Amino acid sequence: MKTNTLAPAPMPTLSHRASRWFARNLIRIYAALAFIYLFIPVAYTFAFSFNDAGKSNLVWKGFTLDNWKNPCGAPEVCSALGNSLKIGLISTILATILGTMIAFALSRYRFKGRSAINLLIFLPMATPEVVLGASLLAMFLNFRTNPGMTTIIIAHVMFCISFVVVTVKARIASLDPRLEQAAMDLYANERETFRYITLPLVMPGIAGAALLSFSLSFDDFIITNFNSGTVATFPKFVYVSAARGIPAQANVIGSSMFFIALFIVVAGQIISRRRKAR
Amino acid sequence: MAFLHATAHASAPAIDNAAKKRSLTPYLLLLPGMVWLIGFFVLPIATLASTSTMTRPEGAAVGTYVQSLRFQNYFDAFNANKDQFFRSFLYAGIATLLALAISYPLAYMIAFKAGKMRSFLLVLVVAPFFTSFLLRTVAWTQILGDEGPVVSFLKALPFFSNDIRLTSTPFAVVSGLTYNFLPFMTLPLYASLERIDPRTLEAAGDLYANGLTTFRRVTVPLSMPGVVAGTLLTFIPAAGDYVNAYLLGNPNTRMIGNVIDSRFFAIVDYPTAAALSFTLMAAILILVTLYIRKSGTDELV
């Protein structure tokens, strides 16, 4: 805006224009502020991963790369991370298989008791985590089962299944039925159609469901806390050590997870865009 | 809750008519998953129900309870924790409204004004949640903490007293809840806004509706499924959460989740914890059912 050349009455026009620009872009400004708000804690976590603070990462003491060079410098952090990765991986595989099977059954077959099954899929998502965690623990205690790795995985698979079903079902519903018809017209039998047409088309949905399961499992605290006994997961470690300040290595791991996940999502988008372009 | 998917659920493809004949296949596909859900969701809930009416016999060891069908447990548990119940629903309600106020313009901008940036911005909405939920909450405790930047800034201003605190306040707990469940609000809102045909908005304009009227009479009603899904997906986890109240609050901001947690682990009073969990679940399910009925959307399940 070159309003400064208009010497006689620059101020009203300028403020007028500014306010018009402001009104037109109000929603963009608002969204930008919302994004800043969303990223404040992420930026903070990232910044404090470079803090030369030793064990208690509460106040800024100076810049160092040591935490990044030696992420296992606080050993408990790494063992907790290892547990979380292991639990996440096993739960994701199990939940994705079980959930995908249910999704296919629900979208491709007619059978009795469908609404009961839909309800059973919906309820775990509508139940607060405390209740899920407490009820599982009540049952494990009842059976004299000691909580640990196995009980955590059982719990994680349970709450991930519903999300897998919903995600994969939506993908199946969005398929173009003509593709399968075409395969059948070309003398593919049901199994071949499924193997070469349906499954590859549903695959992005399954991959998305697996990613969702992994992040739900990796980030879960409440249900895990009820059913973990003495096993420490990454979120549990952060919770327990929050009061005295968590080691900067935890920030390193949190920030790395952020960048890895961001990379996977962006790469996935680029790949699917290229496929579409072809 | 098909909140991530803008795709309308098309009616079942015609091709399946052949496959839909009665066979064992669907039952075999359903079996393992259903066994899991029945064994580790239904059965635990039943155990919880049975635990909730147990009592501890005189002189029995800590943590030993026998079934005595004492329904009075529910009244006792509720009466002792009325405040925490009320607080949970109040905080979760405020956090849900705040999240709606933050997310609606954000989702609207991404759906209608972002152009080619759309999918990039959607990734940005979800991206913060790749950093652990606990780490982000701990970050808030330090940002809002007594030595943190926000408090130092407020202290420098003339109209705040020097002993102002942000952490260990209801304000901090509600902000934490609002922040932590934000994508659960934004994504379903975006999904339903994105589904709106821009021509309906143009048509409203052609019929002499101004921007505000179009928004109020066309956009908002069409985005209702997203509003309902988003508010539920925010309210339910927020009402049961205890991490924010623990990390950002003080003993006077304890929510029902904190009580259930401490009844289980610190006090080893399983029946009370079970009765409270059951009351919470029932209260939420009733609220959800009423809410879905009232808003007239069945698309959620």
Coordinates of C-alpha atoms in Angstrom, one line a residue:
Chain A
M1 CA 0.0 0.0 0.0
K2 CA 1.7 3.2 -1.2
T3 CA -0.6 5.6 0.6
N4 CA 2.3 7.8 1.7
T5 CA 2.4 9.5 -1.7
L6 CA -1.2 10.8 -1.2
A7 CA -0.2 13.7 0.9
P8 CA -3.5 15.5 1.6
A9 CA -5.5 12.9 3.5
P10 CA -3.5 9.8 4.0
M11 CA -4.5 8.8 7.4
P12 CA -8.2 8.0 6.9
T13 CA -7.6 6.0 3.8
L14 CA -4.8 4.1 5.4
S15 CA -6.8 3.2 8.5
H16 CA -9.9 2.6 6.3
R17 CA -7.9 0.3 4.1
A18 CA -6.3 -1.4 7.1
S19 CA -9.6 -2.0 8.7
R20 CA -11.0 -3.4 5.4
W21 CA -8.0 -5.7 5.0
F22 CA -8.5 -6.7 8.6
A23 CA -12.2 -7.5 8.2
R24 CA -11.6 -9.5 5.0
N25 CA -8.8 -11.5 6.6
L26 CA -10.2 -11.7 10.1
I27 CA -10.8 -15.5 9.8
R28 CA -7.2 -16.0 8.5
I29 CA -5.8 -14.0 11.4
Y30 CA -7.9 -16.0 13.8
A31 CA -6.8 -19.3 12.3
A32 CA -3.1 -18.2 12.4
L33 CA -3.6 -17.4 16.1
A34 CA -5.2 -20.8 16.6
F35 CA -2.2 -22.5 15.0
I36 CA 0.2 -20.5 17.2
Y37 CA -1.7 -21.7 20.2
L38 CA -1.6 -25.3 18.9
F39 CA 2.1 -25.2 18.5
I40 CA 3.2 -23.4 21.6
P41 CA 3.7 -26.5 23.8
V42 CA 5.4 -28.3 20.9
A43 CA 7.8 -25.5 20.3
Y44 CA 8.4 -25.4 24.1
T45 CA 9.1 -29.1 24.3
F46 CA 11.5 -28.9 21.3
A47 CA 13.3 -25.8 22.7
F48 CA 13.8 -27.5 26.1
S49 CA 15.2 -30.6 24.5
F50 CA 18.4 -28.4 24.1
N51 CA 18.4 -27.3 27.7
D52 CA 21.6 -28.0 29.6
A53 CA 19.6 -28.9 32.7
G54 CA 20.6 -32.3 33.8
K55 CA 17.9 -34.2 35.5
S56 CA 15.3 -31.6 36.2
N57 CA 14.3 -29.7 33.1
L58 CA 12.3 -26.9 34.6
V59 CA 14.2 -23.7 33.9
W60 CA 16.4 -22.7 31.0
K61 CA 20.1 -23.2 31.9
G62 CA 21.9 -23.0 28.6
F63 CA 22.1 -24.5 25.2
T64 CA 23.5 -28.0 24.6
L65 CA 23.4 -30.7 22.0
D66 CA 24.2 -33.4 24.6
N67 CA 20.6 -34.6 25.0
W68 CA 20.3 -35.2 21.3
K69 CA 23.7 -36.9 21.1
N70 CA 22.8 -39.2 24.0
P71 CA 19.0 -39.7 24.1
C72 CA 19.5 -42.7 26.4
G73 CA 21.4 -40.6 28.9
A74 CA 18.5 -41.0 31.3
P75 CA 18.2 -44.8 31.1
E76 CA 14.6 -45.0 32.5
V77 CA 13.4 -42.9 29.5
C78 CA 14.8 -45.3 27.0
S79 CA 13.4 -48.4 28.6
A80 CA 10.0 -46.8 28.9
L81 CA 10.2 -45.8 25.3
G82 CA 11.1 -49.4 24.4
N83 CA 8.1 -50.7 26.2
S84 CA 5.8 -48.2 24.5
L85 CA 7.1 -49.1 21.0
K86 CA 6.8 -52.8 21.7
I87 CA 3.2 -52.4 23.0
G88 CA 2.3 -50.1 20.2
L89 CA 3.6 -52.4 17.5
I90 CA 1.9 -55.6 18.9
S91 CA -1.4 -53.8 19.7
T92 CA -1.4 -52.2 16.2
I93 CA -0.9 -55.4 14.4
L94 CA -3.6 -57.3 16.4
A95 CA -6.1 -54.5 16.3
T96 CA -5.6 -53.8 12.6
I97 CA -6.2 -57.4 11.7
L98 CA -9.2 -57.9 14.0
G99 CA -10.8 -54.6 13.1
T100 CA -10.3 -54.9 9.3
M101 CA -12.0 -58.3 9.4
I102 CA -15.0 -56.8 11.3
A103 CA -15.1 -53.9 8.8
F104 CA -15.3 -56.3 5.8
A105 CA -17.9 -58.4 7.5
L106 CA -20.0 -55.3 8.3
S107 CA -19.8 -53.7 4.9
R108 CA -19.9 -56.8 2.6
Y109 CA -22.3 -59.2 4.3
R110 CA -25.9 -59.3 5.5
F111 CA -26.3 -61.2 8.8
K112 CA -28.3 -61.2 11.9
G113 CA -27.3 -59.1 14.9
R114 CA -25.7 -56.3 12.9
S115 CA -27.1 -53.6 15.1
A116 CA -25.9 -55.3 18.3
I117 CA -22.4 -55.5 16.7
N118 CA -22.5 -51.8 15.7
L119 CA -23.4 -51.0 19.2
L120 CA -20.5 -53.1 20.6
I121 CA -18.1 -51.2 18.2
F122 CA -19.5 -47.8 19.2
L123 CA -19.6 -48.2 23.0
P124 CA -15.9 -48.4 23.7
M125 CA -15.4 -45.1 21.9
A126 CA -18.2 -43.5 23.9
T127 CA -16.9 -44.8 27.3
P128 CA -14.5 -42.6 29.2
E129 CA -11.0 -44.0 29.5
V130 CA -11.1 -44.1 33.3
V131 CA -14.1 -46.5 33.1
L132 CA -12.4 -48.7 30.5
G133 CA -9.2 -48.8 32.6
A134 CA -11.0 -49.4 35.9
S135 CA -13.2 -52.1 34.5
L136 CA -10.4 -54.1 33.0
L137 CA -8.4 -53.8 36.2
A138 CA -11.4 -55.0 38.2
M139 CA -11.6 -58.0 36.0
F140 CA -7.9 -58.8 36.1
L141 CA -8.0 -58.5 39.9
N142 CA -11.0 -60.8 40.0
F143 CA -9.0 -63.4 38.0
R144 CA -5.9 -62.8 40.2
T145 CA -4.0 -61.8 37.1
N146 CA -1.0 -59.6 37.7
P147 CA -1.1 -56.5 35.5
G148 CA 1.9 -56.1 33.2
M149 CA 2.9 -56.1 29.6
T150 CA 0.2 -58.6 28.5
T151 CA -2.6 -56.8 30.2
I152 CA -1.5 -53.5 28.6
I153 CA -1.6 -55.0 25.2
I154 CA -5.0 -56.6 25.8
A155 CA -6.3 -53.2 26.8
H156 CA -4.8 -51.4 23.9
V157 CA -6.1 -53.8 21.3
M158 CA -9.5 -53.5 22.8
F159 CA -9.8 -49.7 22.5
C160 CA -8.0 -49.6 19.1
I161 CA -10.4 -52.2 17.4
S162 CA -13.3 -49.7 17.2
F163 CA -11.2 -47.0 15.6
V164 CA -9.9 -49.5 13.0
V165 CA -13.4 -50.7 12.1
V166 CA -14.7 -47.1 11.7
T167 CA -11.7 -46.1 9.5
V168 CA -11.6 -49.2 7.3
K169 CA -15.4 -49.2 6.9
A170 CA -15.4 -45.7 5.6
R171 CA -12.7 -46.6 3.1
I172 CA -14.7 -49.6 1.8
A173 CA -17.8 -47.5 1.5
S174 CA -16.0 -45.0 -0.6
L175 CA -14.9 -47.6 -3.2
D176 CA -16.3 -47.4 -6.7
P177 CA -18.3 -50.7 -7.1
R178 CA -17.7 -50.6 -10.8
L179 CA -14.1 -51.6 -10.3
E180 CA -15.0 -54.8 -8.7
Q181 CA -17.7 -55.4 -11.3
A182 CA -15.2 -54.9 -14.1
A183 CA -12.9 -57.5 -12.5
M184 CA -15.8 -60.0 -12.3
D185 CA -16.7 -59.2 -15.9
L186 CA -13.2 -60.1 -16.8
Y187 CA -13.7 -63.6 -15.3
A188 CA -11.9 -63.0 -12.0
N189 CA -13.6 -65.1 -9.3
E190 CA -14.5 -63.7 -6.0
R191 CA -11.2 -64.5 -4.3
E192 CA -9.1 -63.0 -7.2
T193 CA -11.3 -59.9 -7.2
F194 CA -10.7 -59.5 -3.5
R195 CA -7.0 -60.2 -3.7
Y196 CA -6.2 -58.0 -6.8
I197 CA -8.8 -55.3 -6.7
T198 CA -10.6 -54.8 -3.4
L199 CA -7.7 -55.3 -1.0
P200 CA -5.2 -53.0 -2.8
L201 CA -8.0 -50.3 -3.0
V202 CA -8.8 -50.6 0.7
M203 CA -5.1 -50.7 1.7
P204 CA -4.7 -46.9 2.3
G205 CA -7.6 -47.1 4.7
I206 CA -6.0 -50.0 6.5
A207 CA -2.6 -48.2 6.7
G208 CA -4.4 -45.1 8.1
A209 CA -6.1 -47.3 10.7
A210 CA -2.8 -48.8 11.7
L211 CA -1.2 -45.4 12.1
L212 CA -4.1 -44.2 14.1
S213 CA -3.9 -47.4 16.3
F214 CA -0.2 -46.9 16.9
S215 CA -0.6 -43.3 17.9
L216 CA -3.5 -44.1 20.2
S217 CA -1.6 -46.9 21.8
F218 CA 1.7 -45.0 22.1
D219 CA 0.0 -41.9 23.6
D220 CA -2.4 -43.7 25.9
F221 CA -1.9 -42.9 29.6
I222 CA -5.1 -43.4 31.6
I223 CA -6.0 -47.0 30.5
T224 CA -2.4 -48.0 30.6
N225 CA -1.9 -46.6 34.1
F226 CA -4.7 -48.8 35.4
N227 CA -3.4 -52.0 33.8
S228 CA 0.4 -51.7 33.8
G229 CA 1.4 -52.9 37.2
T230 CA 5.1 -52.0 37.5
V231 CA 5.8 -51.7 33.7
A232 CA 6.6 -48.2 32.8
T233 CA 5.5 -46.8 29.4
F234 CA 6.7 -43.5 28.0
P235 CA 3.6 -41.5 29.0
K236 CA 3.6 -43.1 32.4
F237 CA 7.2 -42.2 32.9
V238 CA 6.5 -38.6 32.1
Y239 CA 3.5 -38.5 34.4
V240 CA 5.4 -40.0 37.3
S241 CA 8.4 -37.8 37.0
A242 CA 6.5 -34.6 36.1
A243 CA 6.5 -33.3 39.6
R244 CA 10.3 -33.2 40.0
G245 CA 10.9 -32.2 36.3
I246 CA 11.3 -34.6 33.5
P247 CA 14.8 -35.2 32.0
A248 CA 15.5 -33.3 28.8
Q249 CA 15.9 -36.7 27.0
A250 CA 12.2 -37.1 27.3
N251 CA 11.8 -33.9 25.3
V252 CA 14.3 -35.3 22.7
I253 CA 12.1 -38.4 22.3
G254 CA 8.9 -36.4 22.2
S255 CA 10.3 -34.0 19.5
S256 CA 11.6 -36.9 17.5
M257 CA 8.2 -38.6 17.5
F258 CA 6.8 -35.4 16.3
F259 CA 9.1 -35.1 13.3
I260 CA 8.9 -38.8 12.5
A261 CA 5.1 -38.8 12.5
L262 CA 5.1 -35.5 10.5
F263 CA 7.4 -37.1 7.9
I264 CA 5.3 -40.2 7.6
V265 CA 2.1 -38.2 7.1
V266 CA 3.6 -35.8 4.6
A267 CA 5.2 -38.6 2.7
G268 CA 1.9 -40.5 2.6
Q269 CA 0.1 -37.5 1.2
I270 CA 2.7 -37.0 -1.5
I271 CA 2.6 -40.6 -2.5
S272 CA -1.2 -40.7 -2.7
R273 CA -1.2 -37.4 -4.7
R274 CA 1.3 -38.9 -7.2
R275 CA -0.8 -42.0 -7.6
K276 CA -3.9 -39.9 -8.3
A277 CA -2.0 -37.8 -10.8
R278 CA -1.0 -40.9 -12.8
Chain B
M1 CA -18.3 -41.9 14.4
A2 CA -17.1 -41.3 11.0
F3 CA -15.4 -38.1 12.0
L4 CA -12.4 -38.4 9.8
H5 CA -14.2 -39.1 6.7
A6 CA -16.0 -36.7 4.5
T7 CA -17.1 -39.5 2.2
A8 CA -20.8 -40.1 2.4
H9 CA -21.7 -43.7 3.2
A10 CA -22.8 -44.9 -0.2
S11 CA -25.4 -47.6 -0.2
A12 CA -23.9 -51.1 -0.4
P13 CA -22.4 -51.7 -3.8
A14 CA -24.6 -53.7 -6.1
I15 CA -21.9 -56.2 -6.7
D16 CA -22.2 -57.7 -3.3
N17 CA -25.7 -59.1 -3.9
A18 CA -24.0 -62.3 -4.7
A19 CA -21.7 -62.2 -1.8
K20 CA -24.4 -61.3 0.6
K21 CA -26.1 -64.6 0.4
R22 CA -26.1 -66.4 3.7
S23 CA -22.8 -68.0 4.5
L24 CA -20.5 -68.6 7.4
T25 CA -17.9 -66.1 6.2
P26 CA -19.2 -63.0 8.0
Y27 CA -19.4 -64.9 11.3
L28 CA -15.9 -66.2 10.9
L29 CA -14.7 -62.6 10.1
L30 CA -16.4 -61.2 13.1
L31 CA -15.5 -64.0 15.6
P32 CA -12.0 -63.1 16.8
G33 CA -12.7 -59.3 17.1
M34 CA -16.0 -59.9 18.9
V35 CA -14.5 -62.4 21.2
W36 CA -11.9 -59.8 22.1
L37 CA -14.5 -57.1 22.7
I38 CA -16.8 -59.3 24.7
G39 CA -13.9 -60.7 26.8
F40 CA -12.1 -57.4 27.4
F41 CA -14.9 -54.8 27.2
V42 CA -18.3 -56.4 28.1
L43 CA -17.0 -58.8 30.7
P44 CA -14.9 -56.1 32.5
I45 CA -17.9 -53.8 32.5
A46 CA -19.9 -56.7 34.0
T47 CA -17.2 -57.3 36.6
L48 CA -17.2 -53.6 37.4
A49 CA -20.9 -53.7 38.0
S50 CA -20.6 -56.7 40.3
T51 CA -17.7 -55.0 42.1
S52 CA -19.7 -51.9 42.7
T53 CA -22.1 -53.6 45.1
M54 CA -19.4 -55.5 47.1
T55 CA -18.5 -54.8 50.7
R56 CA -15.5 -55.5 52.8
P57 CA -16.2 -58.1 55.5
E58 CA -15.2 -57.1 59.1
G59 CA -11.6 -57.7 59.8
A60 CA -10.8 -58.8 56.2
A61 CA -7.5 -57.8 54.6
V62 CA -7.2 -54.6 52.6
G63 CA -8.5 -55.1 49.1
T64 CA -10.7 -58.1 50.0
Y65 CA -14.3 -57.7 49.1
V66 CA -17.3 -60.0 48.9
Q67 CA -20.5 -59.6 47.0
S68 CA -23.3 -58.4 49.2
L69 CA -25.5 -56.6 46.6
R70 CA -25.2 -53.3 48.6
F71 CA -26.7 -50.8 46.2
Q72 CA -26.3 -48.2 48.9
N73 CA -22.7 -48.0 47.7
Y74 CA -23.9 -45.9 44.8
F75 CA -25.5 -43.3 47.0
D76 CA -22.6 -43.2 49.4
A77 CA -20.1 -42.9 46.6
F78 CA -22.1 -40.2 44.8
N79 CA -22.8 -38.2 48.0
A80 CA -19.2 -38.2 49.0
N81 CA -18.1 -37.0 45.6
K82 CA -20.9 -34.8 44.4
D83 CA -18.5 -31.8 44.0
Q84 CA -16.1 -33.7 41.8
F85 CA -18.9 -35.0 39.6
F86 CA -20.3 -31.6 39.2
R87 CA -16.8 -30.1 38.6
S88 CA -16.0 -32.8 35.9
F89 CA -19.1 -31.9 33.9
L90 CA -18.7 -28.2 34.4
Y91 CA -15.0 -28.2 33.3
A92 CA -15.7 -30.6 30.5
G93 CA -18.6 -28.4 29.4
I94 CA -16.7 -25.2 29.4
A95 CA -13.7 -26.8 27.7
T96 CA -16.0 -28.2 25.0
L97 CA -17.6 -24.7 24.3
L98 CA -14.1 -23.1 24.2
A99 CA -12.9 -25.8 21.8
L100 CA -15.9 -25.2 19.6
A101 CA -15.2 -21.4 19.6
I102 CA -11.6 -22.0 18.6
S103 CA -12.2 -24.8 16.2
Y104 CA -15.2 -23.6 14.2
P105 CA -13.5 -20.6 12.6
L106 CA -10.3 -22.7 12.1
A107 CA -12.2 -25.5 10.4
Y108 CA -14.2 -23.0 8.3
M109 CA -11.1 -21.3 7.1
I110 CA -9.5 -24.6 6.1
A111 CA -12.7 -25.8 4.4
F112 CA -13.5 -22.6 2.5
K113 CA -10.5 -20.3 2.3
A114 CA -7.4 -22.4 2.3
G115 CA -7.4 -23.4 -1.4
K116 CA -4.4 -25.6 -2.2
M117 CA -3.1 -25.3 1.4
R118 CA -6.0 -27.5 2.7
S119 CA -4.4 -30.8 3.3
F120 CA -1.2 -29.1 4.5
L121 CA -3.2 -27.1 7.1
L122 CA -5.1 -30.3 8.1
V123 CA -1.7 -31.9 8.8
L124 CA -0.8 -28.9 10.9
V125 CA -4.0 -29.3 13.0
V126 CA -3.1 -32.9 13.9
A127 CA 0.7 -32.5 14.0
P128 CA 1.0 -31.1 17.6
F129 CA -0.7 -34.3 18.7
F130 CA 2.3 -36.3 17.5
T131 CA 4.1 -35.0 20.5
S132 CA 3.1 -37.0 23.5
F133 CA -0.1 -35.8 25.3
L134 CA 1.7 -36.0 28.6
L135 CA 4.7 -34.0 27.4
R136 CA 2.5 -31.2 26.0
T137 CA 0.6 -31.0 29.3
V138 CA 3.8 -30.8 31.2
A139 CA 4.9 -28.1 28.8
W140 CA 1.8 -26.1 29.7
T141 CA 2.6 -26.5 33.4
Q142 CA 5.9 -24.8 32.7
I143 CA 4.6 -22.2 30.3
L144 CA 1.9 -21.2 32.8
G145 CA 4.1 -21.9 35.8
D146 CA 5.2 -19.3 38.4
E147 CA 8.5 -18.7 36.8
G148 CA 7.2 -19.1 33.2
P149 CA 6.9 -16.4 30.6
V150 CA 3.1 -15.8 30.9
V151 CA 3.2 -15.1 34.6
S152 CA 6.3 -12.9 34.4
F153 CA 4.6 -10.9 31.6
L154 CA 1.4 -10.5 33.6
K155 CA 3.3 -9.4 36.7
A156 CA 5.0 -6.7 34.7
L157 CA 1.6 -5.2 33.8
P158 CA 0.2 -2.7 36.3
F159 CA -3.2 -4.2 36.8
F160 CA -2.1 -7.7 38.1
S161 CA -1.0 -8.2 41.6
N162 CA 2.4 -9.8 42.2
D163 CA 1.2 -13.0 43.6
I164 CA -0.8 -13.9 40.5
R165 CA -0.7 -17.7 39.8
L166 CA -1.9 -19.5 36.7
T167 CA -1.1 -23.1 37.5
S168 CA -3.0 -24.9 40.2
T169 CA -6.1 -23.0 39.2
P170 CA -9.4 -24.0 37.6
F171 CA -8.3 -21.7 34.7
A172 CA -5.3 -23.9 34.0
V173 CA -7.2 -27.1 34.2
V174 CA -9.9 -25.9 31.8
S175 CA -7.2 -24.5 29.4
G176 CA -5.4 -27.9 29.5
L177 CA -8.7 -29.7 28.7
T178 CA -9.5 -27.3 25.9
Y179 CA -6.1 -27.7 24.3
N180 CA -5.7 -31.4 24.6
F181 CA -8.9 -32.4 22.8
L182 CA -8.9 -29.7 20.2
P183 CA -8.3 -31.9 17.1
F184 CA -11.2 -34.1 18.2
M185 CA -13.3 -31.0 17.6
T186 CA -11.6 -29.5 14.6
L187 CA -11.5 -32.7 12.4
P188 CA -15.3 -33.6 12.5
L189 CA -16.1 -29.9 12.0
Y190 CA -13.9 -29.7 9.0
A191 CA -15.4 -33.0 7.6
S192 CA -18.9 -31.7 7.7
L193 CA -18.0 -28.1 6.5
E194 CA -16.0 -29.5 3.6
R195 CA -19.0 -31.6 2.6
I196 CA -21.2 -28.5 2.0
D197 CA -21.7 -27.8 -1.6
P198 CA -20.5 -24.2 -2.2
R199 CA -23.5 -23.8 -4.6
T200 CA -25.9 -23.9 -1.7
L201 CA -24.1 -20.9 -0.2
E202 CA -24.2 -19.1 -3.6
A203 CA -27.9 -19.9 -3.8
A204 CA -28.5 -18.2 -0.4
G205 CA -26.6 -15.2 -1.8
D206 CA -28.8 -15.2 -4.9
L207 CA -31.8 -15.1 -2.7
Y208 CA -30.6 -11.9 -1.1
A209 CA -29.2 -13.4 2.1
N210 CA -26.3 -11.4 3.4
G211 CA -23.1 -13.1 4.7
L212 CA -24.3 -13.4 8.2
T213 CA -27.7 -14.8 7.3
T214 CA -26.2 -17.3 4.9
F215 CA -23.9 -18.4 7.7
R216 CA -26.6 -18.7 10.3
R217 CA -29.3 -20.2 8.1
V218 CA -27.3 -22.4 5.8
T219 CA -23.7 -23.1 6.9
V220 CA -24.4 -23.7 10.6
P221 CA -27.4 -26.1 10.1
L222 CA -25.4 -28.0 7.4
S223 CA -22.5 -28.4 9.7
M224 CA -24.5 -29.7 12.7
P225 CA -23.4 -33.3 12.3
G226 CA -19.8 -32.1 12.7
V227 CA -20.7 -29.9 15.7
V228 CA -22.5 -32.9 17.4
A229 CA -19.6 -35.3 16.7
G230 CA -17.0 -32.8 17.7
T231 CA -18.7 -31.8 21.0
L232 CA -19.2 -35.4 21.9
L233 CA -15.6 -36.4 21.0
T234 CA -14.4 -33.5 23.2
F235 CA -16.8 -33.8 26.1
I236 CA -16.6 -37.5 26.7
P237 CA -12.8 -37.8 27.2
A238 CA -12.6 -34.4 29.0
A239 CA -15.2 -35.4 31.6
G240 CA -13.3 -38.6 32.4
D241 CA -9.8 -37.1 32.3
Y242 CA -7.7 -36.7 35.3
V243 CA -4.3 -35.9 33.9
N244 CA -5.0 -32.2 33.4
A245 CA -6.5 -31.9 36.8
Y246 CA -3.5 -33.6 38.3
L247 CA -0.8 -31.7 36.5
L248 CA -2.4 -28.3 36.1
G249 CA -4.7 -28.2 39.1
N250 CA -4.8 -28.3 42.9
P251 CA -6.7 -30.5 45.4
N252 CA -9.7 -28.2 44.9
T253 CA -9.9 -28.9 41.2
R254 CA -10.0 -32.6 41.5
M255 CA -12.3 -34.2 38.9
I256 CA -14.1 -37.5 39.1
G257 CA -11.3 -39.3 37.3
N258 CA -8.8 -38.3 40.0
V259 CA -11.2 -39.8 42.6
I260 CA -11.6 -43.1 40.8
D261 CA -7.8 -43.3 40.3
S262 CA -7.1 -42.7 44.0
R263 CA -9.9 -45.0 45.2
F264 CA -8.3 -47.8 43.2
F265 CA -4.7 -47.2 43.9
A266 CA -4.2 -45.1 47.0
I267 CA -7.2 -46.2 49.1
V268 CA -7.8 -49.7 47.6
D269 CA -11.5 -49.2 47.8
Y270 CA -12.6 -51.0 44.7
P271 CA -16.4 -50.9 45.3
T272 CA -16.5 -47.1 45.6
A273 CA -14.2 -46.7 42.5
A274 CA -16.5 -49.1 40.6
A275 CA -19.7 -47.4 41.7
L276 CA -18.2 -44.0 40.6
S277 CA -17.1 -45.3 37.3
F278 CA -20.5 -46.8 36.6
T279 CA -22.3 -43.6 37.6
L280 CA -19.9 -41.6 35.3
M281 CA -20.5 -44.0 32.4
A282 CA -24.3 -44.0 32.9
A283 CA -24.4 -40.2 33.2
I284 CA -22.4 -39.8 30.0
L285 CA -24.4 -42.3 28.0
I286 CA -27.7 -40.7 29.0
L287 CA -26.3 -37.2 28.1
V288 CA -25.0 -38.5 24.8
T289 CA -28.3 -40.2 23.9
L290 CA -30.4 -37.1 24.8
Y291 CA -28.0 -34.9 22.9
I292 CA -28.0 -37.0 19.7
R293 CA -31.9 -37.3 19.9
K294 CA -32.2 -33.6 20.3
S295 CA -29.9 -32.6 17.6
G296 CA -31.5 -35.1 15.3
T297 CA -28.3 -36.6 13.8
D298 CA -28.0 -40.3 13.4
E299 CA -25.0 -40.2 11.2
L300 CA -22.6 -40.6 14.1
V301 CA -22.5 -44.3 14.7

